[in-house]
GROMACS .gro file of C-alpha atoms in nm:
model
  372
    1UNK     CA    1  13.019   9.501  11.943
    2UNK     CA    2  12.989   9.455  11.566
    3UNK     CA    3  13.032   9.077  11.590
    4UNK     CA    4  12.737   9.059  11.829
    5UNK     CA    5  12.505   9.229  11.582
    6UNK     CA    6  12.318   9.106  11.279
    7UNK     CA    7  12.476   9.220  10.955
    8UNK     CA    8  12.266   9.502  10.815
    9UNK     CA    9  12.237   9.783  10.565
   10UNK     CA   10  12.094  10.126  10.643
   11UNK     CA   11  11.942  10.343  10.368
   12UNK     CA   12  11.762  10.675  10.371
   13UNK     CA   13  11.791  10.989  10.582
   14UNK     CA   14  11.876  10.948  10.948
   15UNK     CA   15  11.592  11.187  11.035
   16UNK     CA   16  11.323  10.975  10.866
   17UNK     CA   17  11.101  10.729  11.057
   18UNK     CA   18  11.273  10.388  11.086
   19UNK     CA   19  11.155  10.083  10.893
   20UNK     CA   20  11.312   9.741  10.956
   21UNK     CA   21  11.299   9.474  10.682
   22UNK     CA   22  11.337   9.106  10.766
   23UNK     CA   23  11.443   8.829  10.523
   24UNK     CA   24  11.321   8.476  10.466
   25UNK     CA   25  11.511   8.160  10.551
   26UNK     CA   26  11.791   8.099  10.302
   27UNK     CA   27  11.814   8.455  10.170
   28UNK     CA   28  12.006   8.770  10.262
   29UNK     CA   29  11.891   9.128  10.275
   30UNK     CA   30  11.929   9.123   9.895
   31UNK     CA   31  11.571   8.992   9.901
   32UNK     CA   32  11.472   9.360   9.937
   33UNK     CA   33  11.695   9.500   9.661
   34UNK     CA   34  11.405   9.597   9.433
   35UNK     CA   35  11.198   9.753   9.712
   36UNK     CA   36  11.422   9.906   9.979
   37UNK     CA   37  11.567  10.196   9.773
   38UNK     CA   38  11.218  10.330   9.702
   39UNK     CA   39  11.109  10.288  10.064
   40UNK     CA   40  11.420  10.478  10.172
   41UNK     CA   41  11.281  10.798  10.018
   42UNK     CA   42  11.056  10.844  10.318
   43UNK     CA   43  11.208  10.606  10.573
   44UNK     CA   44  11.533  10.516  10.740
   45UNK     CA   45  11.536  10.160  10.609
   46UNK     CA   46  11.733   9.895  10.797
   47UNK     CA   47  11.763   9.556  10.625
   48UNK     CA   48  11.921   9.273  10.822
   49UNK     CA   49  12.062   8.923  10.761
   50UNK     CA   50  11.967   8.612  10.956
   51UNK     CA   51  12.251   8.446  11.151
   52UNK     CA   52  12.477   8.255  10.913
   53UNK     CA   53  12.317   8.424  10.612
   54UNK     CA   54  12.467   8.707  10.407
   55UNK     CA   55  12.716   8.880  10.634
   56UNK     CA   56  12.580   8.777  10.976
   57UNK     CA   57  12.790   8.557  11.202
   58UNK     CA   58  12.670   8.199  11.229
   59UNK     CA   59  12.723   8.172  11.604
   60UNK     CA   60  12.458   8.433  11.688
   61UNK     CA   61  12.221   8.139  11.737
   62UNK     CA   62  12.259   7.766  11.796
   63UNK     CA   63  12.059   7.441  11.803
   64UNK     CA   64  11.717   7.477  11.957
   65UNK     CA   65  11.691   7.844  11.869
   66UNK     CA   66  11.353   8.016  11.875
   67UNK     CA   67  11.188   8.298  11.683
   68UNK     CA   68  11.209   8.488  12.011
   69UNK     CA   69  11.589   8.455  11.996
   70UNK     CA   70  11.589   8.607  11.648
   71UNK     CA   71  11.357   8.885  11.762
   72UNK     CA   72  11.599   8.958  12.045
   73UNK     CA   73  11.881   8.998  11.791
   74UNK     CA   74  11.665   9.241  11.592
   75UNK     CA   75  11.598   9.448  11.904
   76UNK     CA   76  11.969   9.450  11.986
   77UNK     CA   77  12.038   9.581  11.636
   78UNK     CA   78  11.768   9.848  11.669
   79UNK     CA   79  11.908   9.957  12.005
   80UNK     CA   80  12.259   9.985  11.861
   81UNK     CA   81  12.124  10.219  11.593
   82UNK     CA   82  11.935  10.432  11.843
   83UNK     CA   83  11.600  10.311  11.710
   84UNK     CA   84  11.331  10.282  11.974
   85UNK     CA   85  11.000  10.246  11.787
   86UNK     CA   86  10.990  10.130  11.427
   87UNK     CA   87  10.776  10.005  11.142
   88UNK     CA   88  10.852   9.647  11.044
   89UNK     CA   89  10.805   9.428  10.736
   90UNK     CA   90  10.925   9.069  10.705
   91UNK     CA   91  10.903   8.775  10.467
   92UNK     CA   92  10.842   8.418  10.586
   93UNK     CA   93  11.073   8.367  10.888
   94UNK     CA   94  11.127   8.743  10.887
   95UNK     CA   95  10.750   8.785  10.905
   96UNK     CA   96  10.733   8.546  11.201
   97UNK     CA   97  10.989   8.766  11.376
   98UNK     CA   98  10.761   9.064  11.314
   99UNK     CA   99  10.462   8.882  11.463
  100UNK     CA  100  10.666   8.790  11.770
  101UNK     CA  101  10.780   9.149  11.815
  102UNK     CA  102  10.424   9.281  11.778
  103UNK     CA  103  10.298   9.038  12.044
  104UNK     CA  104  10.584   9.049  12.294
  105UNK     CA  105  10.720   9.402  12.238
  106UNK     CA  106  10.418   9.610  12.128
  107UNK     CA  107  10.585   9.928  12.249
  108UNK     CA  108  10.855   9.886  11.983
  109UNK     CA  109  10.640   9.812  11.674
  110UNK     CA  110  10.461  10.113  11.528
  111UNK     CA  111  10.317   9.924  11.230
  112UNK     CA  112  10.360   9.578  11.081
  113UNK     CA  113  10.357   9.408  10.741
  114UNK     CA  114  10.378   9.028  10.724
  115UNK     CA  115  10.459   8.890  10.379
  116UNK     CA  116  10.428   8.527  10.264
  117UNK     CA  117  10.447   8.409  10.622
  118UNK     CA  118  10.238   8.240  10.890
  119UNK     CA  119  10.155   8.224  11.259
  120UNK     CA  120  10.266   7.859  11.239
  121UNK     CA  121  10.460   7.666  10.977
  122UNK     CA  122  10.273   7.336  10.936
  123UNK     CA  123  10.402   7.168  11.250
  124UNK     CA  124  10.743   7.074  11.381
  125UNK     CA  125  10.819   6.752  11.191
  126UNK     CA  126  10.903   6.892  10.843
  127UNK     CA  127  11.140   7.146  10.996
  128UNK     CA  128  11.301   6.896  11.227
  129UNK     CA  129  11.362   6.671  10.927
  130UNK     CA  130  11.505   6.959  10.722
  131UNK     CA  131  11.732   7.064  11.009
  132UNK     CA  132  11.865   6.708  11.041
  133UNK     CA  133  11.922   6.685  10.665
  134UNK     CA  134  12.114   7.013  10.653
  135UNK     CA  135  12.326   6.924  10.953
  136UNK     CA  136  12.416   6.594  10.788
  137UNK     CA  137  12.456   6.695  10.423
  138UNK     CA  138  12.487   7.074  10.405
  139UNK     CA  139  12.284   7.307  10.186
  140UNK     CA  140  12.393   7.226   9.830
  141UNK     CA  141  12.116   6.975   9.763
  142UNK     CA  142  11.846   7.184   9.926
  143UNK     CA  143  11.953   7.493   9.731
  144UNK     CA  144  11.895   7.305   9.405
  145UNK     CA  145  11.522   7.311   9.477
  146UNK     CA  146  11.510   7.675   9.585
  147UNK     CA  147  11.349   7.803   9.268
  148UNK     CA  148  11.050   7.569   9.293
  149UNK     CA  149  10.996   7.662   9.660
  150UNK     CA  150  11.041   8.035   9.612
  151UNK     CA  151  10.921   8.132   9.264
  152UNK     CA  152  10.676   8.040   8.993
  153UNK     CA  153  10.804   7.842   8.695
  154UNK     CA  154  11.053   8.022   8.476
  155UNK     CA  155  11.144   8.291   8.731
  156UNK     CA  156  11.459   8.308   8.941
  157UNK     CA  157  11.690   8.551   9.120
  158UNK     CA  158  12.040   8.400   9.099
  159UNK     CA  159  12.174   8.617   9.382
  160UNK     CA  160  11.919   8.475   9.625
  161UNK     CA  161  11.980   8.116   9.518
  162UNK     CA  162  12.351   8.178   9.571
  163UNK     CA  163  12.277   8.318   9.917
  164UNK     CA  164  12.093   7.995   9.997
  165UNK     CA  165  12.383   7.783   9.877
  166UNK     CA  166  12.638   7.984  10.077
  167UNK     CA  167  12.448   8.005  10.407
  168UNK     CA  168  12.602   7.837  10.710
  169UNK     CA  169  12.440   7.491  10.753
  170UNK     CA  170  12.443   7.505  11.132
  171UNK     CA  171  12.279   7.846  11.149
  172UNK     CA  172  12.030   7.750  10.878
  173UNK     CA  173  11.939   7.439  11.078
  174UNK     CA  174  11.898   7.648  11.392
  175UNK     CA  175  11.654   7.871  11.200
  176UNK     CA  176  11.466   7.554  11.107
  177UNK     CA  177  11.449   7.473  11.478
  178UNK     CA  178  11.293   7.815  11.534
  179UNK     CA  179  11.031   7.755  11.266
  180UNK     CA  180  10.955   7.410  11.408
  181UNK     CA  181  10.870   7.555  11.749
  182UNK     CA  182  10.683   7.863  11.628
  183UNK     CA  183  10.308   7.888  11.683
  184UNK     CA  184  10.156   8.222  11.772
  185UNK     CA  185   9.795   8.156  11.676
  186UNK     CA  186   9.662   8.194  12.029
  187UNK     CA  187   9.827   8.537  12.069
  188UNK     CA  188   9.729   8.708  11.744
  189UNK     CA  189   9.435   8.896  11.896
  190UNK     CA  190   9.684   9.080  12.119
  191UNK     CA  191   9.852   9.257  11.826
  192UNK     CA  192   9.768   9.626  11.837
  193UNK     CA  193   9.996   9.762  11.562
  194UNK     CA  194   9.830   9.846  11.228
  195UNK     CA  195   9.890   9.526  11.033
  196UNK     CA  196   9.904   9.440  10.664
  197UNK     CA  197   9.920   9.080  10.538
  198UNK     CA  198  10.051   9.013  10.187
  199UNK     CA  199  10.004   8.666  10.037
  200UNK     CA  200  10.139   8.521   9.716
  201UNK     CA  201   9.855   8.343   9.544
  202UNK     CA  202  10.098   8.085   9.400
  203UNK     CA  203  10.294   8.039   9.725
  204UNK     CA  204  10.330   7.668   9.811
  205UNK     CA  205  10.509   7.728  10.142
  206UNK     CA  206  10.269   7.972  10.309
  207UNK     CA  207   9.958   7.984  10.087
  208UNK     CA  208   9.701   8.262  10.128
  209UNK     CA  209   9.502   8.067  10.385
  210UNK     CA  210   9.789   8.116  10.632
  211UNK     CA  211   9.779   8.495  10.589
  212UNK     CA  212   9.401   8.496  10.598
  213UNK     CA  213   9.416   8.321  10.934
  214UNK     CA  214   9.628   8.605  11.071
  215UNK     CA  215   9.411   8.873  10.913
  216UNK     CA  216   9.098   8.723  11.068
  217UNK     CA  217   9.254   8.726  11.415
  218UNK     CA  218   9.448   9.053  11.429
  219UNK     CA  219   9.213   9.347  11.495
  220UNK     CA  220   9.157   9.564  11.187
  221UNK     CA  221   9.424   9.386  10.981
  222UNK     CA  222   9.418   9.411  10.603
  223UNK     CA  223   9.493   9.126  10.360
  224UNK     CA  224   9.626   9.155  10.006
  225UNK     CA  225   9.668   8.858   9.771
  226UNK     CA  226   9.911   8.901   9.483
  227UNK     CA  227   9.829   8.703   9.168
  228UNK     CA  228  10.133   8.544   9.008
  229UNK     CA  229  10.344   8.575   9.322
  230UNK     CA  230  10.506   8.283   9.496
  231UNK     CA  231  10.695   8.274   9.828
  232UNK     CA  232  10.947   8.558   9.777
  233UNK     CA  233  10.703   8.825   9.664
  234UNK     CA  234  10.936   9.126   9.714
  235UNK     CA  235  11.177   8.974   9.462
  236UNK     CA  236  10.919   8.842   9.215
  237UNK     CA  237  10.657   9.119   9.231
  238UNK     CA  238  10.844   9.420   9.370
  239UNK     CA  239  10.616   9.688   9.226
  240UNK     CA  240  10.306   9.533   9.382
  241UNK     CA  241  10.477   9.485   9.718
  242UNK     CA  242  10.619   9.837   9.706
  243UNK     CA  243  10.280   9.990   9.631
  244UNK     CA  244  10.122   9.800   9.921
  245UNK     CA  245  10.397   9.886  10.169
  246UNK     CA  246  10.406  10.249  10.063
  247UNK     CA  247  10.031  10.278  10.121
  248UNK     CA  248  10.058  10.099  10.457
  249UNK     CA  249  10.366  10.278  10.591
  250UNK     CA  250  10.341  10.601  10.391
  251UNK     CA  251  10.592  10.690  10.121
  252UNK     CA  252  10.659  10.849   9.785
  253UNK     CA  253  10.574  10.799   9.419
  254UNK     CA  254  10.643  10.482   9.220
  255UNK     CA  255  10.985  10.455   9.060
  256UNK     CA  256  11.085  10.807   9.163
  257UNK     CA  257  11.403  10.714   9.343
  258UNK     CA  258  11.496  10.454   9.082
  259UNK     CA  259  11.474  10.708   8.797
  260UNK     CA  260  11.648  10.977   9.001
  261UNK     CA  261  11.942  10.744   9.057
  262UNK     CA  262  11.949  10.634   8.693
  263UNK     CA  263  11.965  10.993   8.567
  264UNK     CA  264  12.175  11.168   8.833
  265UNK     CA  265  12.383  10.876   8.960
  266UNK     CA  266  12.403  10.704   9.297
  267UNK     CA  267  12.678  10.929   9.432
  268UNK     CA  268  12.475  11.246   9.384
  269UNK     CA  269  12.154  11.101   9.528
  270UNK     CA  270  12.340  10.951   9.825
  271UNK     CA  271  12.491  11.292   9.902
  272UNK     CA  272  12.149  11.457   9.877
  273UNK     CA  273  11.997  11.202  10.115
  274UNK     CA  274  12.287  11.235  10.359
  275UNK     CA  275  12.231  11.613  10.374
  276UNK     CA  276  11.858  11.577  10.426
  277UNK     CA  277  11.719  11.725  10.748
  278UNK     CA  278  11.368  11.740  10.891
  279UNK     CA  279  11.347  12.089  10.737
  280UNK     CA  280  11.431  11.968  10.384
  281UNK     CA  281  11.269  11.621  10.398
  282UNK     CA  282  10.939  11.725  10.242
  283UNK     CA  283  11.120  11.904   9.958
  284UNK     CA  284  11.331  11.595   9.885
  285UNK     CA  285  11.012  11.388   9.889
  286UNK     CA  286  10.848  11.637   9.650
  287UNK     CA  287  11.140  11.606   9.407
  288UNK     CA  288  11.128  11.227   9.405
  289UNK     CA  289  10.750  11.213   9.394
  290UNK     CA  290  10.680  11.477   9.129
  291UNK     CA  291  10.989  11.555   8.920
  292UNK     CA  292  11.130  11.201   8.909
  293UNK     CA  293  10.823  10.990   8.983
  294UNK     CA  294  10.587  11.163   8.738
  295UNK     CA  295  10.762  11.396   8.492
  296UNK     CA  296  11.080  11.201   8.413
  297UNK     CA  297  10.883  10.875   8.394
  298UNK     CA  298  10.638  11.012   8.135
  299UNK     CA  299  10.717  10.818   7.812
  300UNK     CA  300  10.600  11.100   7.584
  301UNK     CA  301  10.956  11.235   7.569
  302UNK     CA  302  11.275  11.032   7.577
  303UNK     CA  303  11.534  11.093   7.846
  304UNK     CA  304  11.766  11.239   7.579
  305UNK     CA  305  11.500  11.493   7.489
  306UNK     CA  306  11.433  11.574   7.852
  307UNK     CA  307  11.803  11.634   7.908
  308UNK     CA  308  11.815  11.880   7.617
  309UNK     CA  309  11.515  12.071   7.752
  310UNK     CA  310  11.659  12.073   8.104
  311UNK     CA  311  11.997  12.203   7.988
  312UNK     CA  312  11.827  12.487   7.800
  313UNK     CA  313  11.607  12.586   8.095
  314UNK     CA  314  11.902  12.589   8.335
  315UNK     CA  315  12.106  12.810   8.101
  316UNK     CA  316  11.811  13.048   8.060
  317UNK     CA  317  11.785  13.098   8.436
  318UNK     CA  318  12.160  13.095   8.507
  319UNK     CA  319  12.152  12.788   8.733
  320UNK     CA  320  12.507  12.677   8.657
  321UNK     CA  321  12.557  12.445   8.955
  322UNK     CA  322  12.247  12.256   8.847
  323UNK     CA  323  12.371  12.277   8.489
  324UNK     CA  324  12.690  12.091   8.582
  325UNK     CA  325  12.484  11.815   8.742
  326UNK     CA  326  12.261  11.786   8.434
  327UNK     CA  327  12.554  11.783   8.191
  328UNK     CA  328  12.661  11.465   8.372
  329UNK     CA  329  12.301  11.343   8.355
  330UNK     CA  330  12.287  11.418   7.982
  331UNK     CA  331  12.591  11.200   7.926
  332UNK     CA  332  12.419  10.919   8.120
  333UNK     CA  333  12.113  10.968   7.903
  334UNK     CA  334  12.318  10.917   7.587
  335UNK     CA  335  12.405  11.268   7.465
  336UNK     CA  336  12.751  11.308   7.315
  337UNK     CA  337  12.974  11.608   7.399
  338UNK     CA  338  12.902  11.735   7.049
  339UNK     CA  339  12.527  11.720   7.105
  340UNK     CA  340  12.560  11.897   7.438
  341UNK     CA  341  12.764  12.166   7.265
  342UNK     CA  342  12.495  12.203   6.998
  343UNK     CA  343  12.228  12.251   7.265
  344UNK     CA  344  12.438  12.520   7.437
  345UNK     CA  345  12.507  12.689   7.104
  346UNK     CA  346  12.133  12.714   7.045
  347UNK     CA  347  12.093  12.876   7.385
  348UNK     CA  348  12.328  13.152   7.270
  349UNK     CA  349  12.060  13.255   7.021
  350UNK     CA  350  11.757  13.237   7.250
  351UNK     CA  351  11.902  13.290   7.599
  352UNK     CA  352  12.187  13.529   7.519
  353UNK     CA  353  12.559  13.504   7.452
  354UNK     CA  354  12.672  13.581   7.811
  355UNK     CA  355  12.452  13.302   7.946
  356UNK     CA  356  12.582  13.059   7.681
  357UNK     CA  357  12.940  13.166   7.753
  358UNK     CA  358  12.904  13.070   8.119
  359UNK     CA  359  12.724  12.750   8.020
  360UNK     CA  360  13.005  12.645   7.785
  361UNK     CA  361  13.260  12.705   8.061
  362UNK     CA  362  13.060  12.490   8.304
  363UNK     CA  363  13.006  12.211   8.051
  364UNK     CA  364  13.369  12.212   7.939
  365UNK     CA  365  13.482  12.167   8.300
  366UNK     CA  366  13.242  11.878   8.358
  367UNK     CA  367  13.332  11.702   8.035
  368UNK     CA  368  13.704  11.742   8.108
  369UNK     CA  369  13.652  11.584   8.451
  370UNK     CA  370  13.469  11.298   8.281
  371UNK     CA  371  13.758  11.238   8.041
  372UNK     CA  372  14.010  11.256   8.324
   0.00000   0.00000   0.00000
């Protein structure tokens, strides 16, 4: 069954509302690397690869493919994950897939965000020519111009350019066939899902007028133009895209999950998310939103200073399991074992010797594990 599915990555608690993220032509799900982890605080995020891109098999589509074929693969993936109704965001070709799903499968799409995309892609001829070129010569030459098509001058994401270079030429050409045949302008008024359009003001491939056309046709749609953004806005302007998607889909505070992972480590946060249940979801959201998204991001104190304060408070209240976690965090934040020892020694004066005794035992165990 795995070979019949699009390659994908799932992030966030299984109990959270599902959110599917679609890529653009030539990229993998790495397009969402700067956005998906934050969205996964409040959603079960599923990023997927186009056929022949990233880890998806090339033979999932063939010559003459349509956007409807790609949408069918997305629905097959959702079904395999037990996902019935979902929010959806997609870039370029991924956005076209979202439009198709919203028109032809309205019962599946709870809300929609279309980013740097269009209801049509400037006619069939350019895509037919590109498909023929790729089938004849491969992708190396086309990948050389990726930066100018995707980003403003001086900006690049090497991983995405590499994805372009390594995509399967046949599958890439079949995706071009899909873009050549795509035109949903006469069906846009049928979309009932709450819809957000995000345009890159510097996007040469799908300039803002294309998104404005969709916004004018889809009932109650909203349009956001991002200054300084080109075609791959989630990679070039992730904070702006994240803020817009969080407001549209609902989510947590800026940078909360990023800082939480930086301080506590991926392994700890992954375990916490895996244990999350509907009962604990709001508490986990509170932690990421308030403690990590507001307090730990406040530049008034350095992370080293915050670690010292946190260690002291945990000793004072006897929270030794949390203390072990924050000894590890203190090391990540740059404290040496000697500095940690000095903090704990100070707690002996102000929190009591028994409390400091237990704290030293906990810290010594953690630091020994680190050395081992």
